[in-house]
Amino acid sequence: MYRRAAFVLFLACGIVFQLSHGVEVEVKDQDKLCLYANLMVNFSVSYDIAGNKSATAEFELPANVTTVGSECNDKSSLLKLNFGEGHSWSMNFTVTDKMYQVDSIAFTYNLSDTTLFPNSLNNDTKTSTVKPHITDIGLDTCYSCKSNDMLEDVSVNQTLFDVLIQAFVNNGSKSEQITSCAADVPTASPTTAAPATTTKPTTTPTTTPTPTLPPPATGNYSLKNDNGSTVCLLAYFGLRISLKQGDKYEEMNFEPNGTTVSGSCGVNSSELVLLSSTMNFSFTFLNDAKKFRLHALNVTGKTSSGVPFTEANSSLSLWEASVGSSYMCNKEQNNTITGLLSIYTFDLHVQPFGVKKDSFSTAEECFLDSDLSFLVPIAVGVALSFLIILVLISYLIGRRKSRTGYQSV
Ligand SMILES: *[C@@H]1O[C@H](CO)[C@@H](O)[C@H](O)[C@H]1NC(C)=O
Ligand SMILES: *[C@@H]1O[C@H](CO)[C@@H](O)[C@H](O)[C@H]1NC(C)=O
Ligand SMILES: *[C@@H]1O[C@H](CO)[C@@H](O)[C@H](O)[C@H]1NC(C)=O
Ligand SMILES: *[C@@H]1O[C@H](CO)[C@@H](O)[C@H](O)[C@H]1NC(C)=O
Ligand SMILES: *[C@@H]1O[C@H](CO)[C@@H](O)[C@H](O)[C@H]1NC(C)=O
Ligand SMILES: *[C@@H]1O[C@H](CO)[C@@H](O)[C@H](O)[C@H]1NC(C)=O
Ligand SMILES: *[C@@H]1O[C@H](CO)[C@@H](O)[C@H](O)[C@H]1NC(C)=O
Ligand SMILES: *[C@@H]1O[C@H](CO)[C@@H](O)[C@H](O)[C@H]1NC(C)=O
Ligand SMILES: *[C@@H]1O[C@H](CO)[C@@H](O)[C@H](O)[C@H]1NC(C)=O
C-alpha cells in the first residue's frame, strides 16, 4: 500500500521536481512556506515476540504522511511527519547565530500496529530519540545530504538519505543555496583513521568554501594592564580561517561570543590570546620603538571532522603602524600564515601599544581601505603606455642610426 502511494507521489512531484523521489513536505505558517523537507528514511526496529525472541521490522518512511503538529517559530521549529497507525517521525531545529541545526530526531512507533510489527508481545507506543550530526547549516540555505546517514539507538536504526531540508525559510521561498554534508563532499582527508564504515553516523557537515559561509561576527577584545586600572590593548575584528585539507580548503568563522580573552601588555611585546570552544588564537605584537606589527600567530583547533590542527608562524610582519597610533583595515583582508592556514579579517582595528584613555588612537588605514587604491589600475596603465612609447622611440632612433651608419660606409 505504501509503495503504491510512494509511486503516485513520485509521479505527482516528478512533473515539477524531476530529481526528487523522497517524501516531500512543506510546512506553512500563515500560508507562507516556513519549512521544507524532501527526504527518505529507512527504519529497522527490533521488538519482542513470544518465546523470549525478538523480531526485526524493516520499512521505509511512507509517502503519505501528514505534517500535523509541525510548527515554525523564530528560534526553533519542529518537523513532524505522522504516518500509519499512530507512528510519527520528527526533527527539532534551532537557530544559533546565523546557523541552524537539528537538535534531535524522535521516532515514535505503535507496537499495536500488526502490519508493521506482527506478533508483537507488547502493544505500547515507544519513542526512540537520537542526536544527529546535522549542524552549522547557514541560515537561508538548504541542507543537502545524499549519502546514507545511519542513526543507531538501542532497538531502532534509522538510515536517512537523499535529504534536502530547509528550516527557517525566509520570504516564503526555498533557498537556492546549499549546505552539503561532509559525506557528500569528496575529500581526501589524510588524518582520519580507517576507511569509514557505515556503522557510524556519516554526516559531519562542513560548509564548503562557497558563498554559503556568512561573514564572521565581529569581536571586541581588550586587555588591561597589570594593576587592572587602564586598558592597554584594544582589538576589534571579525575572523575567518581557511585550512587546507588534502586538496580542499575548509573555511571556518571564529565565534567571538563565549570567547575567553587573556594575554599581556609589555613594552616591546604584547600578546592577545583568544580561547573559544572551537579555535584558539595567540597573537604576538612587537614594538620596535617606531612601529608595531603582528609578529607571531599561533592557531589551534579542530576541523569539522574532528581532526586537531596547530599552525604557527613567528616571522610575520602584518598589521603594521606607528607606535602611538592604531591599525585599521575595514575591507576583507586575506593573509597567508602557513602553507595550510590563511586568515581573513573583517572590520579590523587594533592597537597593541600606547592605548590612551581606554580608546583607539588615530588610525593608520591599510592600503585596501585607502581612497588611492583605485589608482593602481590607472598607474599600471600609464606605466604600460609609457613603456610602449619608450620602445617606439628607441626603435625609431635605432632605425635612423642604422640608416646613417650605412650611409657613412
Ligand atoms: C531502504 O529500503 C529499501 C526497501 O526496503 C531498499 O531497497 C533500499 O536499498 C534501502 N536503502 C537504504 C539506503 O538502506
Ligand atoms: C543496528 O545496527 C547495528 C550495527 O549495524 C546492528 O548491530 C544492530 O543489530 C541494528 N539494530 C537493528 C534494530 O537493526
Ligand atoms: C526468558 O528470559 C528470562 C530472562 O532473560 C529467563 O529467565 C527465562 O528463562 C527465559 N525463558 C525462556 C523460555 O527462554
Ligand atoms: C496503535 O495501533 C492500534 C492498532 O492499529 C490502534 O488501534 C491505535 O489507535 C494506535 N495508537 C495510536 C496512538 O494511534
Ligand atoms: C495491551 O496489552 C495489555 C496487556 O499486555 C492488555 O491488557 C490491553 O488490553 C492491550 N491493549 C490493546 C489496545 O490491545
Ligand atoms: C551570546 O551567547 C549567549 C548564550 O549563548 C546569548 O544569550 C547571547 O545573545 C549571545 N550574544 C550575541 C551577541 O550573540
Ligand atoms: C625593549 O627593547 C629595548 C631595545 O631593544 C631594550 O633596551 C629594553 O630593555 C626592552 N625592554 C623590555 C622590557 O624588554
Ligand atoms: C602554539 O600553541 C600550542 C598550544 O598552545 C603550543 O603547544 C605550541 O608550542 C605553540 N606553538 C608556537 C610556535 O608558539
Ligand atoms: C587569498 O590570497 C591568496 C593569495 O594571496 C589568493 O590566491 C586567494 O584568492 C585569496 N582569497 C580570497 C578569498 O581573496
Coordinates of C-alpha atoms and ligand atoms in Angstrom, one line a residue:
M1 CA 0.0 0.0 0.0
Y2 CA 2.8 2.4 1.0
R3 CA 4.7 1.5 -2.2
R4 CA 1.8 2.4 -4.4
A5 CA 1.3 5.7 -2.6
A6 CA 5.0 6.4 -3.0
F7 CA 4.8 5.8 -6.7
V8 CA 1.8 8.1 -7.1
L9 CA 3.6 10.9 -5.1
F10 CA 6.7 10.3 -7.2
L11 CA 4.7 10.9 -10.4
A12 CA 3.0 14.0 -9.0
C13 CA 6.3 15.6 -7.9
G14 CA 8.1 14.2 -10.8
I15 CA 6.4 16.7 -13.0
V16 CA 7.8 19.6 -11.0
F17 CA 10.8 18.2 -9.3
Q18 CA 12.3 15.8 -11.7
L19 CA 15.0 14.6 -9.4
S20 CA 13.1 14.3 -6.2
H21 CA 11.9 10.9 -5.2
G22 CA 11.7 11.2 -1.5
V23 CA 8.9 12.1 0.8
E24 CA 8.3 15.8 0.2
V25 CA 6.5 18.1 2.6
E26 CA 6.0 21.8 3.0
V27 CA 5.1 23.3 6.3
K28 CA 3.4 26.7 6.1
D29 CA 2.9 29.5 8.5
Q30 CA 0.1 31.8 7.6
D31 CA 0.1 30.5 4.0
K32 CA 3.9 31.1 3.6
L33 CA 6.4 28.3 3.3
C34 CA 8.4 28.1 6.5
L35 CA 9.9 24.6 6.5
Y36 CA 10.7 22.4 3.5
A37 CA 11.7 18.8 3.5
N38 CA 12.4 16.1 0.9
L39 CA 13.9 13.0 2.4
M40 CA 14.0 9.2 2.7
V41 CA 14.2 7.3 5.9
N42 CA 14.6 3.5 6.2
F43 CA 13.8 2.1 9.6
S44 CA 14.9 -1.1 11.3
V45 CA 13.1 -1.8 14.6
S46 CA 13.7 -4.8 16.8
Y47 CA 10.8 -5.8 19.1
D48 CA 9.9 -8.7 21.4
I49 CA 7.8 -11.6 20.2
A50 CA 6.8 -14.8 22.0
G51 CA 9.3 -17.2 23.3
N52 CA 12.0 -14.7 24.5
K53 CA 12.7 -13.9 20.9
S54 CA 12.9 -10.7 19.0
A55 CA 11.9 -9.8 15.5
T56 CA 13.2 -7.1 13.3
A57 CA 10.8 -4.9 11.3
E58 CA 12.2 -3.1 8.3
F59 CA 10.2 -0.4 6.5
E60 CA 10.5 2.9 4.8
L61 CA 9.0 6.2 5.6
P62 CA 5.8 6.0 3.6
A63 CA 4.9 8.7 1.1
N64 CA 1.6 9.6 2.6
V65 CA 2.5 11.5 5.7
T66 CA 0.7 14.4 7.4
T67 CA 2.5 17.3 9.0
V68 CA 0.1 17.9 11.8
G69 CA 2.0 19.0 14.9
S70 CA 4.8 20.7 12.9
E71 CA 5.5 24.3 13.8
C72 CA 7.7 27.2 12.8
N73 CA 9.0 29.7 15.3
D74 CA 11.7 32.3 15.2
K75 CA 14.4 30.4 17.0
S76 CA 13.1 26.8 16.9
S77 CA 11.0 24.7 14.6
L78 CA 9.6 21.2 14.5
L79 CA 9.0 19.0 11.5
K80 CA 6.6 16.2 12.5
L81 CA 5.6 13.6 10.0
N82 CA 2.7 11.3 11.0
F83 CA 2.0 8.1 9.2
G84 CA 0.2 4.8 9.5
E85 CA -1.4 3.7 12.8
G86 CA -0.1 6.4 15.2
H87 CA 3.6 6.5 14.1
S88 CA 5.5 9.7 13.8
W89 CA 9.0 10.9 12.9
S90 CA 10.1 14.4 13.9
M91 CA 13.1 16.7 13.7
N92 CA 13.8 19.6 16.0
F93 CA 15.6 22.6 14.6
T94 CA 17.2 25.5 16.4
V95 CA 18.9 28.7 15.4
T96 CA 22.3 29.7 16.8
D97 CA 23.9 32.8 15.4
K98 CA 23.4 32.8 11.6
M99 CA 23.4 29.0 11.6
Y100 CA 20.8 26.4 12.3
Q101 CA 21.0 22.8 13.3
V102 CA 19.0 19.7 14.0
D103 CA 19.0 19.0 17.8
S104 CA 17.2 15.7 17.8
I105 CA 15.2 13.2 15.8
A106 CA 12.4 11.4 17.6
F107 CA 10.8 8.3 16.1
T108 CA 7.5 7.2 17.8
Y109 CA 6.1 3.8 16.9
N110 CA 3.0 2.0 17.9
L111 CA 3.7 -1.7 18.5
S112 CA 0.0 -2.5 18.3
D113 CA 0.2 -2.0 14.5
T114 CA 0.2 -5.6 13.4
T115 CA 1.0 -4.7 9.8
L116 CA 4.4 -3.3 10.7
F117 CA 5.0 -5.3 13.9
P118 CA 3.4 -8.7 13.5
N119 CA 3.3 -10.9 16.6
S120 CA 4.5 -8.1 18.9
L121 CA 4.2 -9.1 22.6
N122 CA 4.0 -5.5 23.6
N123 CA 1.3 -3.1 22.4
D124 CA 2.7 0.1 23.7
T125 CA 3.8 3.2 21.8
K126 CA 7.6 3.7 22.1
T127 CA 9.9 6.6 21.2
S128 CA 13.5 6.5 20.1
T129 CA 15.4 9.8 20.2
V130 CA 18.7 10.3 18.6
K131 CA 21.0 13.3 18.2
P132 CA 22.2 13.5 14.6
H133 CA 25.3 15.5 13.4
I134 CA 23.4 17.9 11.3
T135 CA 24.8 21.3 12.4
D136 CA 26.2 24.6 11.1
I137 CA 23.7 25.0 8.3
G138 CA 23.8 28.6 7.1
L139 CA 20.6 30.4 7.6
D140 CA 18.8 30.8 4.3
T141 CA 20.4 27.7 2.9
C142 CA 19.1 24.2 2.3
Y143 CA 20.9 21.3 4.0
S144 CA 21.6 18.6 1.4
C145 CA 22.9 15.1 2.1
K146 CA 22.5 12.4 -0.5
S147 CA 24.8 10.0 1.4
N148 CA 23.4 7.5 3.9
D149 CA 23.4 8.7 7.5
M150 CA 22.8 5.8 9.9
L151 CA 21.5 6.7 13.3
E152 CA 21.6 4.0 15.9
D153 CA 19.6 3.6 19.1
V154 CA 19.0 0.6 21.3
S155 CA 16.3 -1.1 19.3
V156 CA 15.9 1.3 16.3
N157 CA 18.3 2.0 13.5
Q158 CA 17.3 4.7 11.0
T159 CA 19.0 5.5 7.7
L160 CA 18.5 8.9 6.3
F161 CA 19.4 9.5 2.7
D162 CA 18.6 11.9 -0.2
V163 CA 17.9 14.6 2.4
L164 CA 17.1 18.1 1.3
I165 CA 15.7 20.3 4.1
Q166 CA 15.4 23.9 4.9
A167 CA 14.1 25.3 8.2
F168 CA 13.5 28.9 8.9
V169 CA 12.6 29.7 5.3
N170 CA 12.7 33.4 4.6
N171 CA 10.1 35.2 2.5
G172 CA 8.2 32.0 1.8
S173 CA 10.5 30.5 -0.8
K174 CA 13.1 27.8 -0.6
S175 CA 16.7 28.9 -0.9
E176 CA 18.9 28.0 -3.9
Q177 CA 22.0 27.9 -1.7
I178 CA 23.1 24.5 -0.4
T179 CA 25.0 23.5 2.7
S180 CA 26.2 20.0 1.9
C181 CA 27.0 17.4 4.5
A182 CA 30.7 16.3 4.8
A183 CA 29.9 12.8 3.5
D184 CA 28.7 14.3 0.2
V185 CA 31.9 16.3 -0.3
P186 CA 34.6 14.1 -1.7
T187 CA 37.7 14.9 0.4
A188 CA 40.9 13.1 0.7
S189 CA 41.2 13.7 4.4
P190 CA 44.6 12.3 5.3
T191 CA 44.3 12.1 9.1
T192 CA 41.0 10.2 9.6
A193 CA 41.9 6.6 10.6
A194 CA 40.5 3.5 8.9
P195 CA 38.2 3.9 5.9
A196 CA 34.8 4.9 7.1
T197 CA 32.4 2.0 7.7
T198 CA 28.7 2.5 7.7
T199 CA 28.2 1.9 11.4
K200 CA 28.8 5.5 12.5
P201 CA 26.7 8.4 11.5
T202 CA 28.4 9.8 8.4
T203 CA 27.3 13.4 8.3
T204 CA 29.6 15.9 9.9
P205 CA 28.5 18.7 7.7
T206 CA 31.1 21.2 6.5
T207 CA 30.4 24.5 4.9
T208 CA 32.3 24.2 1.7
P209 CA 34.3 27.3 0.6
T210 CA 31.4 28.5 -1.5
P211 CA 29.5 31.7 -0.6
T212 CA 27.4 29.8 2.0
L213 CA 29.6 31.0 4.9
P214 CA 28.2 34.2 6.3
P215 CA 30.6 37.0 7.4
P216 CA 32.0 36.2 10.8
A217 CA 30.7 38.1 13.8
T218 CA 32.9 41.0 14.9
G219 CA 34.6 40.6 18.3
N220 CA 35.6 43.4 20.6
Y221 CA 38.6 42.4 22.8
S222 CA 40.6 44.4 25.3
L223 CA 43.3 43.8 27.9
K224 CA 44.1 45.8 31.0
N225 CA 47.5 46.5 32.4
D226 CA 48.8 44.6 35.4
N227 CA 47.0 46.6 38.1
G228 CA 43.8 46.4 36.1
S229 CA 43.2 50.1 36.0
T230 CA 43.6 51.1 32.4
V231 CA 43.1 49.4 29.0
C232 CA 46.5 48.6 27.4
L233 CA 45.4 46.7 24.3
L234 CA 42.4 47.0 22.0
A235 CA 41.4 44.8 19.2
Y236 CA 38.2 44.7 17.1
F237 CA 37.7 42.3 14.2
G238 CA 35.8 39.5 12.6
L239 CA 37.9 36.5 11.9
R240 CA 37.7 33.5 9.5
I241 CA 40.3 30.9 8.8
S242 CA 40.8 28.8 5.8
L243 CA 42.6 25.5 6.4
K244 CA 43.9 23.3 3.6
Q245 CA 43.0 19.6 4.0
G246 CA 44.2 17.4 1.2
D247 CA 43.3 19.4 -1.9
K248 CA 40.3 21.1 -0.3
Y249 CA 40.0 24.2 1.8
E250 CA 37.8 24.3 4.8
E251 CA 36.7 27.8 5.9
M252 CA 35.6 28.4 9.5
N253 CA 34.4 31.5 11.2
F254 CA 35.6 32.4 14.6
E255 CA 32.7 33.0 17.0
P256 CA 33.6 35.8 19.4
N257 CA 30.6 35.1 21.7
G258 CA 31.8 32.9 24.6
T259 CA 35.5 33.6 23.9
T260 CA 37.9 33.9 26.9
V261 CA 40.3 36.8 26.4
S262 CA 43.7 36.8 28.1
G263 CA 47.3 37.9 27.4
S264 CA 49.7 40.6 28.5
C265 CA 50.9 44.1 27.5
G266 CA 54.6 44.7 27.5
V267 CA 56.9 47.5 26.5
N268 CA 58.3 45.7 23.5
S269 CA 55.9 42.9 23.1
S270 CA 52.2 42.3 23.8
E271 CA 50.2 39.2 23.5
L272 CA 46.5 38.6 22.9
V273 CA 45.1 35.1 23.5
L274 CA 41.5 34.1 22.5
L275 CA 40.2 30.8 23.6
S276 CA 36.9 29.5 22.2
S277 CA 35.3 26.1 22.1
T278 CA 36.4 25.5 18.5
M279 CA 39.6 27.5 18.0
N280 CA 42.4 29.2 19.9
F281 CA 44.4 32.1 18.8
S282 CA 47.6 33.6 20.2
F283 CA 48.6 37.0 18.6
T284 CA 52.1 38.4 19.5
F285 CA 52.8 42.0 18.6
L286 CA 56.2 43.6 18.6
N287 CA 57.1 47.2 19.1
D288 CA 60.5 48.3 17.7
A289 CA 60.0 51.9 19.2
K290 CA 58.9 53.3 15.8
K291 CA 56.4 50.8 14.5
F292 CA 54.4 47.9 15.9
R293 CA 53.4 44.8 13.9
L294 CA 51.8 41.4 14.3
H295 CA 54.9 39.2 14.6
A296 CA 53.6 35.8 15.6
L297 CA 50.4 33.9 15.3
N298 CA 49.6 30.5 16.7
V299 CA 46.2 28.9 15.9
T300 CA 45.0 25.6 17.2
G301 CA 41.6 24.0 16.8
K302 CA 39.7 21.1 15.3
T303 CA 38.3 20.7 11.8
S304 CA 34.6 20.0 11.3
S305 CA 35.5 16.3 11.1
G306 CA 37.3 16.5 14.5
V307 CA 40.9 16.4 13.3
P308 CA 43.1 18.6 15.6
F309 CA 45.4 21.1 14.0
T310 CA 48.1 23.6 15.1
E311 CA 49.5 26.2 12.8
A312 CA 52.0 28.8 13.8
N313 CA 54.3 31.4 12.2
S314 CA 56.6 33.7 14.3
S315 CA 58.1 35.7 11.5
L316 CA 55.2 37.7 10.3
S317 CA 55.0 41.4 9.6
L318 CA 51.3 42.2 9.4
W319 CA 49.1 45.0 10.7
E320 CA 52.0 47.4 10.8
A321 CA 51.5 51.0 12.0
S322 CA 53.4 53.7 14.0
V323 CA 53.6 53.3 17.7
G324 CA 51.0 55.7 19.3
S325 CA 48.5 55.1 16.5
S326 CA 46.2 52.2 15.7
Y327 CA 46.0 50.0 12.7
M328 CA 42.7 49.8 10.8
C329 CA 41.5 47.7 7.8
N330 CA 37.8 47.7 7.2
K331 CA 37.9 45.8 3.9
E332 CA 38.2 42.0 4.0
Q333 CA 41.9 41.2 4.3
N334 CA 43.5 37.9 3.4
N335 CA 46.8 36.8 4.9
T336 CA 48.7 33.6 4.4
I337 CA 50.1 32.4 7.8
T338 CA 51.4 28.9 6.8
G339 CA 51.2 26.7 3.8
L340 CA 48.0 25.3 5.2
L341 CA 46.4 28.2 7.0
S342 CA 45.2 31.6 5.9
I343 CA 43.3 34.1 8.0
Y344 CA 40.7 36.6 6.8
T345 CA 39.9 39.7 8.8
F346 CA 36.9 41.9 8.6
D347 CA 36.5 45.4 10.1
L348 CA 39.9 45.1 11.7
H349 CA 41.1 47.7 14.2
V350 CA 43.9 47.0 16.6
Q351 CA 46.2 48.9 18.9
P352 CA 48.6 46.7 20.9
F353 CA 50.7 49.5 22.4
G354 CA 50.2 53.0 23.8
V355 CA 46.4 53.0 24.3
K356 CA 45.3 56.2 26.0
K357 CA 42.0 56.8 27.8
D358 CA 40.8 53.3 27.0
S359 CA 40.2 54.2 23.4
F360 CA 41.9 53.8 20.0
S361 CA 44.4 56.5 18.9
T362 CA 44.4 57.9 15.3
A363 CA 44.2 55.0 12.8
E364 CA 46.6 54.3 10.1
E365 CA 44.5 52.6 7.4
C366 CA 45.5 49.7 5.3
F367 CA 46.0 50.3 1.6
L368 CA 42.8 48.4 0.6
D369 CA 40.8 51.0 2.6
S370 CA 42.5 54.0 1.2
D371 CA 41.0 56.2 -1.5
L372 CA 44.1 55.7 -3.6
S373 CA 43.7 52.0 -4.1
F374 CA 41.6 52.8 -7.2
L375 CA 44.7 54.5 -8.7
V376 CA 46.5 51.1 -9.1
P377 CA 45.0 50.1 -12.4
I378 CA 45.4 53.6 -13.7
A379 CA 49.0 53.7 -12.7
V380 CA 49.6 50.3 -14.3
G381 CA 48.0 51.6 -17.5
V382 CA 50.1 54.7 -17.5
A383 CA 53.3 52.8 -16.9
L384 CA 52.4 50.4 -19.8
S385 CA 51.7 53.2 -22.3
F386 CA 55.0 54.9 -21.2
L387 CA 56.8 51.6 -21.9
I388 CA 55.3 51.3 -25.3
I389 CA 56.2 54.9 -26.2
L390 CA 59.8 54.2 -25.0
V391 CA 60.1 51.1 -27.1
L392 CA 58.7 53.0 -30.1
I393 CA 61.2 55.9 -29.7
S394 CA 64.2 53.6 -29.3
Y395 CA 63.1 51.7 -32.4
L396 CA 62.8 54.9 -34.4
I397 CA 66.2 56.1 -33.1
G398 CA 67.7 52.7 -33.9
R399 CA 66.4 52.8 -37.4
R400 CA 67.7 56.3 -38.0
K401 CA 71.2 55.4 -36.6
S402 CA 71.5 52.3 -38.7
R403 CA 70.5 54.3 -41.8
T404 CA 73.2 56.9 -41.2
G405 CA 75.5 54.0 -40.4
Y406 CA 75.0 52.5 -43.9
Q407 CA 75.5 55.9 -45.5
S408 CA 78.8 56.5 -43.8
V409 CA 80.2 53.3 -45.2
Ligands
LIG1 C1 15.8 1.4 2.0 O1 14.9 0.3 1.9 C2 14.5 -0.1 0.6 C3 13.5 -1.1 0.7 O2 13.3 -1.6 2.0 C4 15.8 -0.7 0.0 O3 15.5 -1.0 -1.3 C5 16.9 0.4 0.0 O4 18.1 -0.2 -0.5 C6 17.1 0.9 1.4 N1 18.0 2.0 1.3 C7 19.0 2.2 2.2 C8 19.9 3.3 2.0 O5 19.1 1.5 3.2
LIG2 C1 21.5 -1.6 14.2 O1 22.8 -1.6 13.6 C2 23.8 -2.3 14.4 C3 25.1 -2.1 13.7 O2 25.0 -2.3 12.3 C4 23.4 -3.7 14.5 O3 24.3 -4.4 15.3 C5 22.0 -3.8 15.1 O4 21.6 -5.1 15.1 C6 21.0 -2.9 14.3 N1 19.7 -2.9 15.0 C7 18.6 -3.0 14.4 C8 17.4 -2.9 15.2 O5 18.5 -3.2 13.2
LIG3 C1 13.4 -15.8 29.1 O1 14.3 -14.9 29.6 C2 14.3 -14.8 31.0 C3 15.3 -13.7 31.4 O2 16.1 -13.2 30.4 C4 14.8 -16.2 31.6 O3 14.7 -16.1 33.0 C5 13.8 -17.2 31.0 O4 14.3 -18.5 31.4 C6 13.7 -17.2 29.5 N1 12.7 -18.1 29.1 C7 12.9 -18.9 28.0 C8 11.7 -19.8 27.7 O5 13.9 -19.0 27.4
LIG4 C1 -1.9 1.9 17.6 O1 -2.4 0.9 16.7 C2 -3.6 0.4 17.1 C3 -3.9 -0.8 16.2 O2 -3.7 -0.5 14.8 C4 -4.7 1.4 17.0 O3 -5.9 0.9 17.4 C5 -4.3 2.6 18.0 O4 -5.2 3.6 17.8 C6 -2.9 3.1 17.6 N1 -2.5 4.0 18.6 C7 -2.4 5.3 18.3 C8 -1.9 6.2 19.4 O5 -2.7 5.8 17.3
LIG5 C1 -2.3 -4.1 25.6 O1 -1.8 -5.2 26.4 C2 -2.4 -5.3 27.7 C3 -1.7 -6.5 28.4 O2 -0.4 -6.6 27.9 C4 -3.9 -5.6 27.5 O3 -4.5 -5.6 28.8 C5 -4.5 -4.4 26.8 O4 -5.9 -4.7 26.5 C6 -3.8 -4.3 25.4 N1 -4.4 -3.1 24.7 C7 -4.7 -3.1 23.5 C8 -5.2 -1.9 22.9 O5 -4.5 -4.1 22.8
LIG6 C1 25.9 35.1 23.2 O1 25.5 33.8 23.7 C2 24.5 33.9 24.7 C3 24.3 32.5 25.2 O2 24.9 31.5 24.4 C4 23.3 34.6 24.1 O3 22.3 34.7 25.1 C5 23.6 36.0 23.6 O4 22.5 36.5 23.0 C6 24.8 35.8 22.6 N1 25.2 37.2 22.2 C7 25.3 37.5 20.9 C8 25.8 38.9 20.7 O5 25.2 36.7 20.0
LIG7 C1 62.8 46.9 24.9 O1 63.8 46.9 23.9 C2 64.8 47.9 24.2 C3 65.7 48.0 22.9 O2 65.8 46.8 22.2 C4 65.6 47.3 25.4 O3 66.6 48.2 25.7 C5 64.7 47.2 26.6 O4 65.3 46.6 27.6 C6 63.5 46.3 26.2 N1 62.5 46.3 27.3 C7 61.9 45.2 27.8 C8 61.0 45.4 28.9 O5 62.2 44.1 27.3
LIG8 C1 51.2 27.0 19.7 O1 50.2 26.7 20.7 C2 50.3 25.3 21.1 C3 49.2 25.1 22.1 O2 49.1 26.2 23.0 C4 51.7 25.0 21.7 O3 51.8 23.7 22.0 C5 52.8 25.4 20.6 O4 54.0 25.2 21.2 C6 52.6 26.8 20.1 N1 53.5 27.0 19.0 C7 54.2 28.1 18.9 C8 55.1 28.2 17.7 O5 54.1 29.0 19.7
LIG9 C1 43.7 35.0 -0.6 O1 45.0 35.3 -1.0 C2 45.5 34.3 -1.9 C3 47.0 34.7 -2.2 O2 47.2 36.0 -1.9 C4 44.7 34.3 -3.2 O3 45.2 33.3 -4.0 C5 43.3 34.0 -2.8 O4 42.4 34.0 -4.0 C6 42.8 35.0 -1.8 N1 41.4 34.6 -1.4 C7 40.4 35.4 -1.3 C8 39.1 34.8 -0.9 O5 40.5 36.6 -1.6

